[in-house]
C-alpha positions as YAML, in Angstrom:
chain: A
units: angstrom
residues:
- id: 1
  name: UNK
  ca: [0.00, 0.00, 0.00]
- id: 2
  name: UNK
  ca: [1.39, 3.41, -0.96]
- id: 3
  name: UNK
  ca: [1.76, 6.43, 1.26]
- id: 4
  name: UNK
  ca: [-1.34, 8.53, 1.88]
- id: 5
  name: UNK
  ca: [-1.68, 11.71, -0.14]
- id: 6
  name: UNK
  ca: [-1.04, 15.03, 1.67]
- id: 7
  name: UNK
  ca: [-4.77, 15.82, 1.47]
- id: 8
  name: UNK
  ca: [-5.73, 12.47, 2.96]
- id: 9
  name: UNK
  ca: [-3.12, 12.84, 5.69]
- id: 10
  name: UNK
  ca: [-4.44, 16.30, 6.55]
- id: 11
  name: UNK
  ca: [-8.00, 15.01, 6.72]
- id: 12
  name: UNK
  ca: [-6.91, 12.13, 8.96]
- id: 13
  name: UNK
  ca: [-5.07, 14.51, 11.28]
- id: 14
  name: UNK
  ca: [-8.10, 16.78, 11.47]
- id: 15
  name: UNK
  ca: [-10.34, 13.84, 12.25]
- id: 16
  name: UNK
  ca: [-8.04, 12.61, 15.01]
- id: 17
  name: UNK
  ca: [-7.85, 16.09, 16.53]
- id: 18
  name: UNK
  ca: [-11.63, 16.46, 16.36]
- id: 19
  name: UNK
  ca: [-12.20, 13.19, 18.18]
- id: 20
  name: UNK
  ca: [-9.61, 14.04, 20.82]
- id: 21
  name: UNK
  ca: [-11.23, 17.40, 21.52]
- id: 22
  name: UNK
  ca: [-14.84, 16.28, 21.10]
- id: 23
  name: UNK
  ca: [-15.58, 16.24, 24.83]
- id: 24
  name: UNK
  ca: [-14.58, 19.87, 25.36]
- id: 25
  name: UNK
  ca: [-14.83, 21.51, 21.92]
- id: 26
  name: UNK
  ca: [-16.99, 19.39, 19.60]
- id: 27
  name: UNK
  ca: [-17.56, 22.00, 16.90]
- id: 28
  name: UNK
  ca: [-14.59, 21.01, 14.67]
- id: 29
  name: UNK
  ca: [-15.76, 17.40, 14.74]
- id: 30
  name: UNK
  ca: [-19.34, 18.41, 13.98]
- id: 31
  name: UNK
  ca: [-18.18, 20.54, 11.07]
- id: 32
  name: UNK
  ca: [-16.14, 17.62, 9.77]
- id: 33
  name: UNK
  ca: [-19.24, 15.42, 9.76]
- id: 34
  name: UNK
  ca: [-21.60, 18.05, 8.37]
- id: 35
  name: UNK
  ca: [-19.23, 18.74, 5.51]
- id: 36
  name: UNK
  ca: [-19.70, 15.16, 4.34]
- id: 37
  name: UNK
  ca: [-23.49, 14.87, 4.68]
- id: 38
  name: UNK
  ca: [-25.63, 16.13, 1.83]
- id: 39
  name: UNK
  ca: [-29.33, 16.94, 1.67]
- id: 40
  name: UNK
  ca: [-31.44, 15.26, -1.00]
- id: 41
  name: UNK
  ca: [-34.79, 16.97, -1.47]
- id: 42
  name: UNK
  ca: [-38.05, 15.07, -1.92]
- id: 43
  name: UNK
  ca: [-36.64, 11.64, -1.09]
- id: 44
  name: UNK
  ca: [-38.02, 9.07, -0.44]
- id: 45
  name: UNK
  ca: [-41.17, 11.07, -1.10]
- id: 46
  name: UNK
  ca: [-42.12, 14.71, -1.76]
- id: 47
  name: UNK
  ca: [-41.63, 17.01, 1.19]
- id: 48
  name: UNK
  ca: [-38.96, 14.86, 2.86]
- id: 49
  name: UNK
  ca: [-35.32, 15.97, 2.93]
- id: 50
  name: UNK
  ca: [-33.06, 12.93, 3.06]
- id: 51
  name: UNK
  ca: [-29.74, 13.15, 4.88]
- id: 52
  name: UNK
  ca: [-27.31, 11.28, 2.62]
- id: 53
  name: UNK
  ca: [-24.27, 9.99, 4.51]
- id: 54
  name: UNK
  ca: [-22.71, 8.28, 1.47]
- id: 55
  name: UNK
  ca: [-19.93, 10.93, 1.15]
- id: 56
  name: UNK
  ca: [-19.11, 10.49, 4.86]
- id: 57
  name: UNK
  ca: [-18.85, 6.72, 4.54]
- id: 58
  name: UNK
  ca: [-16.63, 7.06, 1.48]
- id: 59
  name: UNK
  ca: [-14.09, 9.19, 3.35]
- id: 60
  name: UNK
  ca: [-11.93, 6.83, 5.43]
- id: 61
  name: UNK
  ca: [-10.71, 9.40, 7.94]
- id: 62
  name: UNK
  ca: [-14.17, 10.78, 8.69]
- id: 63
  name: UNK
  ca: [-15.74, 7.33, 8.87]
- id: 64
  name: UNK
  ca: [-13.02, 6.23, 11.27]
- id: 65
  name: UNK
  ca: [-13.57, 9.33, 13.42]
- id: 66
  name: UNK
  ca: [-17.30, 8.59, 13.50]
- id: 67
  name: UNK
  ca: [-16.72, 5.02, 14.70]
- id: 68
  name: UNK
  ca: [-14.25, 6.30, 17.32]
- id: 69
  name: UNK
  ca: [-16.88, 8.70, 18.65]
- id: 70
  name: UNK
  ca: [-19.46, 5.93, 19.02]
- id: 71
  name: UNK
  ca: [-16.92, 3.72, 20.77]
- id: 72
  name: UNK
  ca: [-16.08, 6.58, 23.15]
- id: 73
  name: UNK
  ca: [-19.77, 6.83, 24.05]
- id: 74
  name: UNK
  ca: [-19.87, 3.09, 24.79]
- id: 75
  name: UNK
  ca: [-16.94, 3.54, 27.19]
- id: 76
  name: UNK
  ca: [-18.79, 6.07, 29.33]
- id: 77
  name: UNK
  ca: [-19.31, 4.61, 32.85]
- id: 78
  name: UNK
  ca: [-23.10, 4.91, 32.64]
- id: 79
  name: UNK
  ca: [-23.17, 3.01, 29.31]
- id: 80
  name: UNK
  ca: [-20.49, 0.32, 29.31]
- id: 81
  name: UNK
  ca: [-19.76, -2.50, 29.39]
- id: 82
  name: UNK
  ca: [-21.50, -3.51, 26.16]
- id: 83
  name: UNK
  ca: [-22.17, -7.14, 25.21]
- id: 84
  name: UNK
  ca: [-24.07, -6.57, 21.94]
- id: 85
  name: UNK
  ca: [-24.40, -3.72, 19.48]
- id: 86
  name: UNK
  ca: [-27.69, -3.41, 17.59]
- id: 87
  name: UNK
  ca: [-27.75, -1.87, 14.13]
- id: 88
  name: UNK
  ca: [-31.11, -0.75, 12.76]
- id: 89
  name: UNK
  ca: [-31.83, -1.40, 9.08]
- id: 90
  name: UNK
  ca: [-30.38, -0.22, 6.96]
- id: 91
  name: UNK
  ca: [-27.70, 2.40, 7.48]
- id: 92
  name: UNK
  ca: [-27.49, 1.47, 11.14]
- id: 93
  name: UNK
  ca: [-25.88, -1.80, 10.01]
- id: 94
  name: UNK
  ca: [-22.99, 0.12, 8.43]
- id: 95
  name: UNK
  ca: [-22.33, 2.15, 11.57]
- id: 96
  name: UNK
  ca: [-22.97, -0.51, 14.21]
- id: 97
  name: UNK
  ca: [-20.86, -3.36, 12.81]
- id: 98
  name: UNK
  ca: [-17.46, -1.62, 13.13]
- id: 99
  name: UNK
  ca: [-18.44, -0.32, 16.57]
- id: 100
  name: UNK
  ca: [-19.18, -3.90, 17.68]
- id: 101
  name: UNK
  ca: [-15.83, -5.03, 16.29]
- id: 102
  name: UNK
  ca: [-13.97, -2.28, 18.14]
- id: 103
  name: UNK
  ca: [-15.77, -3.09, 21.40]
- id: 104
  name: UNK
  ca: [-15.25, -6.84, 21.13]
- id: 105
  name: UNK
  ca: [-19.04, -7.18, 21.23]
- id: 106
  name: UNK
  ca: [-21.53, -9.12, 19.15]
- id: 107
  name: UNK
  ca: [-23.52, -7.47, 16.37]
- id: 108
  name: UNK
  ca: [-27.31, -7.89, 16.13]
- id: 109
  name: UNK
  ca: [-29.36, -6.63, 13.17]
- id: 110
  name: UNK
  ca: [-32.84, -5.24, 13.72]
- id: 111
  name: UNK
  ca: [-34.57, -5.61, 10.36]
- id: 112
  name: UNK
  ca: [-37.77, -4.74, 8.58]
- id: 113
  name: UNK
  ca: [-40.50, -7.34, 8.80]
- id: 114
  name: UNK
  ca: [-39.96, -10.46, 6.73]
- id: 115
  name: UNK
  ca: [-36.19, -10.10, 6.31]
- id: 116
  name: UNK
  ca: [-34.98, -12.40, 9.11]
- id: 117
  name: UNK
  ca: [-35.12, -16.21, 9.08]
- id: 118
  name: UNK
  ca: [-36.54, -18.34, 11.88]
- id: 119
  name: UNK
  ca: [-38.52, -17.25, 14.92]
- id: 120
  name: UNK
  ca: [-38.62, -13.50, 15.50]
- id: 121
  name: UNK
  ca: [-40.08, -10.85, 17.77]
- id: 122
  name: UNK
  ca: [-41.75, -7.95, 15.98]
- id: 123
  name: UNK
  ca: [-42.72, -4.41, 16.92]
- id: 124
  name: UNK
  ca: [-44.83, -1.97, 14.87]
- id: 125
  name: UNK
  ca: [-44.18, 1.79, 14.97]
- id: 126
  name: UNK
  ca: [-44.90, 5.08, 13.23]
- id: 127
  name: UNK
  ca: [-42.26, 7.15, 11.47]
- id: 128
  name: UNK
  ca: [-42.25, 10.59, 9.92]
- id: 129
  name: UNK
  ca: [-43.54, 9.44, 6.52]
- id: 130
  name: UNK
  ca: [-45.48, 6.23, 7.17]
- id: 131
  name: UNK
  ca: [-45.49, 3.17, 9.39]
- id: 132
  name: UNK
  ca: [-43.39, 0.03, 9.59]
- id: 133
  name: UNK
  ca: [-42.55, -3.05, 11.63]
- id: 134
  name: UNK
  ca: [-39.12, -4.16, 12.81]
- id: 135
  name: UNK
  ca: [-38.00, -7.58, 13.95]
- id: 136
  name: UNK
  ca: [-35.18, -9.32, 15.77]
- id: 137
  name: UNK
  ca: [-34.52, -13.05, 16.03]
- id: 138
  name: UNK
  ca: [-35.68, -14.47, 19.35]
- id: 139
  name: UNK
  ca: [-32.26, -15.82, 20.36]
- id: 140
  name: UNK
  ca: [-30.26, -12.71, 19.43]
- id: 141
  name: UNK
  ca: [-29.52, -11.87, 23.08]
- id: 142
  name: UNK
  ca: [-28.66, -13.70, 26.25]
- id: 143
  name: UNK
  ca: [-30.53, -12.77, 29.42]
- id: 144
  name: UNK
  ca: [-29.01, -9.64, 30.91]
- id: 145
  name: UNK
  ca: [-26.98, -8.65, 27.85]
- id: 146
  name: UNK
  ca: [-26.09, -4.96, 27.85]
- id: 147
  name: UNK
  ca: [-26.95, -3.55, 24.45]
- id: 148
  name: UNK
  ca: [-25.86, -0.41, 22.61]
- id: 149
  name: UNK
  ca: [-28.36, 0.67, 19.95]
- id: 150
  name: UNK
  ca: [-26.80, 2.45, 16.96]
- id: 151
  name: UNK
  ca: [-28.54, 4.23, 14.07]
- id: 152
  name: UNK
  ca: [-27.84, 7.03, 11.62]
- id: 153
  name: UNK
  ca: [-30.71, 9.45, 12.30]
- id: 154
  name: UNK
  ca: [-33.03, 10.03, 15.24]
- id: 155
  name: UNK
  ca: [-36.15, 11.61, 13.75]
- id: 156
  name: UNK
  ca: [-39.53, 11.03, 15.40]
- id: 157
  name: UNK
  ca: [-37.95, 8.34, 17.59]
- id: 158
  name: UNK
  ca: [-40.32, 5.59, 16.49]
- id: 159
  name: UNK
  ca: [-37.68, 3.24, 15.09]
- id: 160
  name: UNK
  ca: [-35.39, 3.51, 18.10]
- id: 161
  name: UNK
  ca: [-38.31, 3.24, 20.51]
- id: 162
  name: UNK
  ca: [-39.49, 0.04, 18.77]
- id: 163
  name: UNK
  ca: [-35.96, -1.36, 18.84]
- id: 164
  name: UNK
  ca: [-35.63, -0.66, 22.57]
- id: 165
  name: UNK
  ca: [-38.89, -2.51, 23.14]
- id: 166
  name: UNK
  ca: [-37.59, -5.50, 21.16]
- id: 167
  name: UNK
  ca: [-34.39, -5.58, 23.21]
- id: 168
  name: UNK
  ca: [-36.36, -5.57, 26.45]
- id: 169
  name: UNK
  ca: [-38.77, -8.24, 25.25]
- id: 170
  name: UNK
  ca: [-35.80, -10.43, 24.32]
- id: 171
  name: UNK
  ca: [-34.52, -10.28, 27.91]
- id: 172
  name: UNK
  ca: [-31.67, -7.81, 27.41]
- id: 173
  name: UNK
  ca: [-30.93, -4.33, 28.77]
- id: 174
  name: UNK
  ca: [-30.42, -1.16, 26.75]
- id: 175
  name: UNK
  ca: [-27.11, 0.25, 27.93]
- id: 176
  name: UNK
  ca: [-27.21, 3.25, 25.62]
- id: 177
  name: UNK
  ca: [-28.21, 4.72, 22.27]
- id: 178
  name: UNK
  ca: [-25.88, 6.43, 19.80]
- id: 179
  name: UNK
  ca: [-26.92, 8.18, 16.60]
- id: 180
  name: UNK
  ca: [-25.05, 10.18, 14.01]
- id: 181
  name: UNK
  ca: [-27.70, 12.90, 13.70]
- id: 182
  name: UNK
  ca: [-30.71, 14.02, 15.71]
- id: 183
  name: UNK
  ca: [-33.45, 16.01, 13.98]
- id: 184
  name: UNK
  ca: [-34.48, 17.91, 17.10]
- id: 185
  name: UNK
  ca: [-37.49, 19.62, 15.51]
- id: 186
  name: UNK
  ca: [-39.22, 16.21, 15.26]
- id: 187
  name: UNK
  ca: [-39.08, 15.59, 19.02]
- id: 188
  name: UNK
  ca: [-37.76, 12.03, 18.92]
- id: 189
  name: UNK
  ca: [-35.80, 12.44, 22.15]
- id: 190
  name: UNK
  ca: [-39.03, 12.94, 24.07]
- id: 191
  name: UNK
  ca: [-40.11, 9.38, 23.21]
- id: 192
  name: UNK
  ca: [-36.92, 7.92, 24.66]
- id: 193
  name: UNK
  ca: [-37.21, 9.21, 28.22]
- id: 194
  name: UNK
  ca: [-36.06, 5.95, 29.89]
- id: 195
  name: UNK
  ca: [-32.68, 6.11, 28.14]
- id: 196
  name: UNK
  ca: [-32.31, 9.84, 27.50]
- id: 197
  name: UNK
  ca: [-29.40, 10.10, 29.94]
- id: 198
  name: UNK
  ca: [-27.58, 7.50, 27.83]
- id: 199
  name: UNK
  ca: [-28.60, 8.89, 24.44]
- id: 200
  name: UNK
  ca: [-25.81, 10.50, 22.42]
- id: 201
  name: UNK
  ca: [-26.20, 12.32, 19.09]
- id: 202
  name: UNK
  ca: [-23.02, 13.45, 17.36]
- id: 203
  name: UNK
  ca: [-24.96, 16.11, 15.46]
- id: 204
  name: UNK
  ca: [-28.18, 17.93, 16.37]
- id: 205
  name: UNK
  ca: [-30.04, 19.97, 13.77]
...
């Protein structure tokens, strides 16, 4: 593998500095993330602005910094230790899997109805542009597992709330929730009162 380009090295250094200073001065880190998230109007339906994180995922330094920030949240005393990391379909899978790897934890997918084999638990919920049902396999957790729930966006809170309910019904405990972006104007945080002290959003808009 060749040496990194000067531009890539500079981006990596900026990402590392942003993560290091995130606890006391998070703005540089937030600006790093925001600079790699683009708005797509009228997707998936008219009137909805989609937050596209594809450019963020494609940038190795920023993606690495994002994973580091989630891992740092999991190491907070009120959150850790973590036995399993849940990723919510679909972009939550991309974010949660490397976090689980870094924590030495298992990864559990929470999927849309009909996507998982075998016996499942299901939970219906409302979201900002419709309704849906999510599922998890019945043996995904051991009794008492401490679970970190990871997703890309906290909007109305319905998806995360349904996922928390699935975790509890499966006999595990929600240790914390971490999201890339919280859309505060939709009030999702208010639906997550039982875990709000362990809810961390890297960006709030």
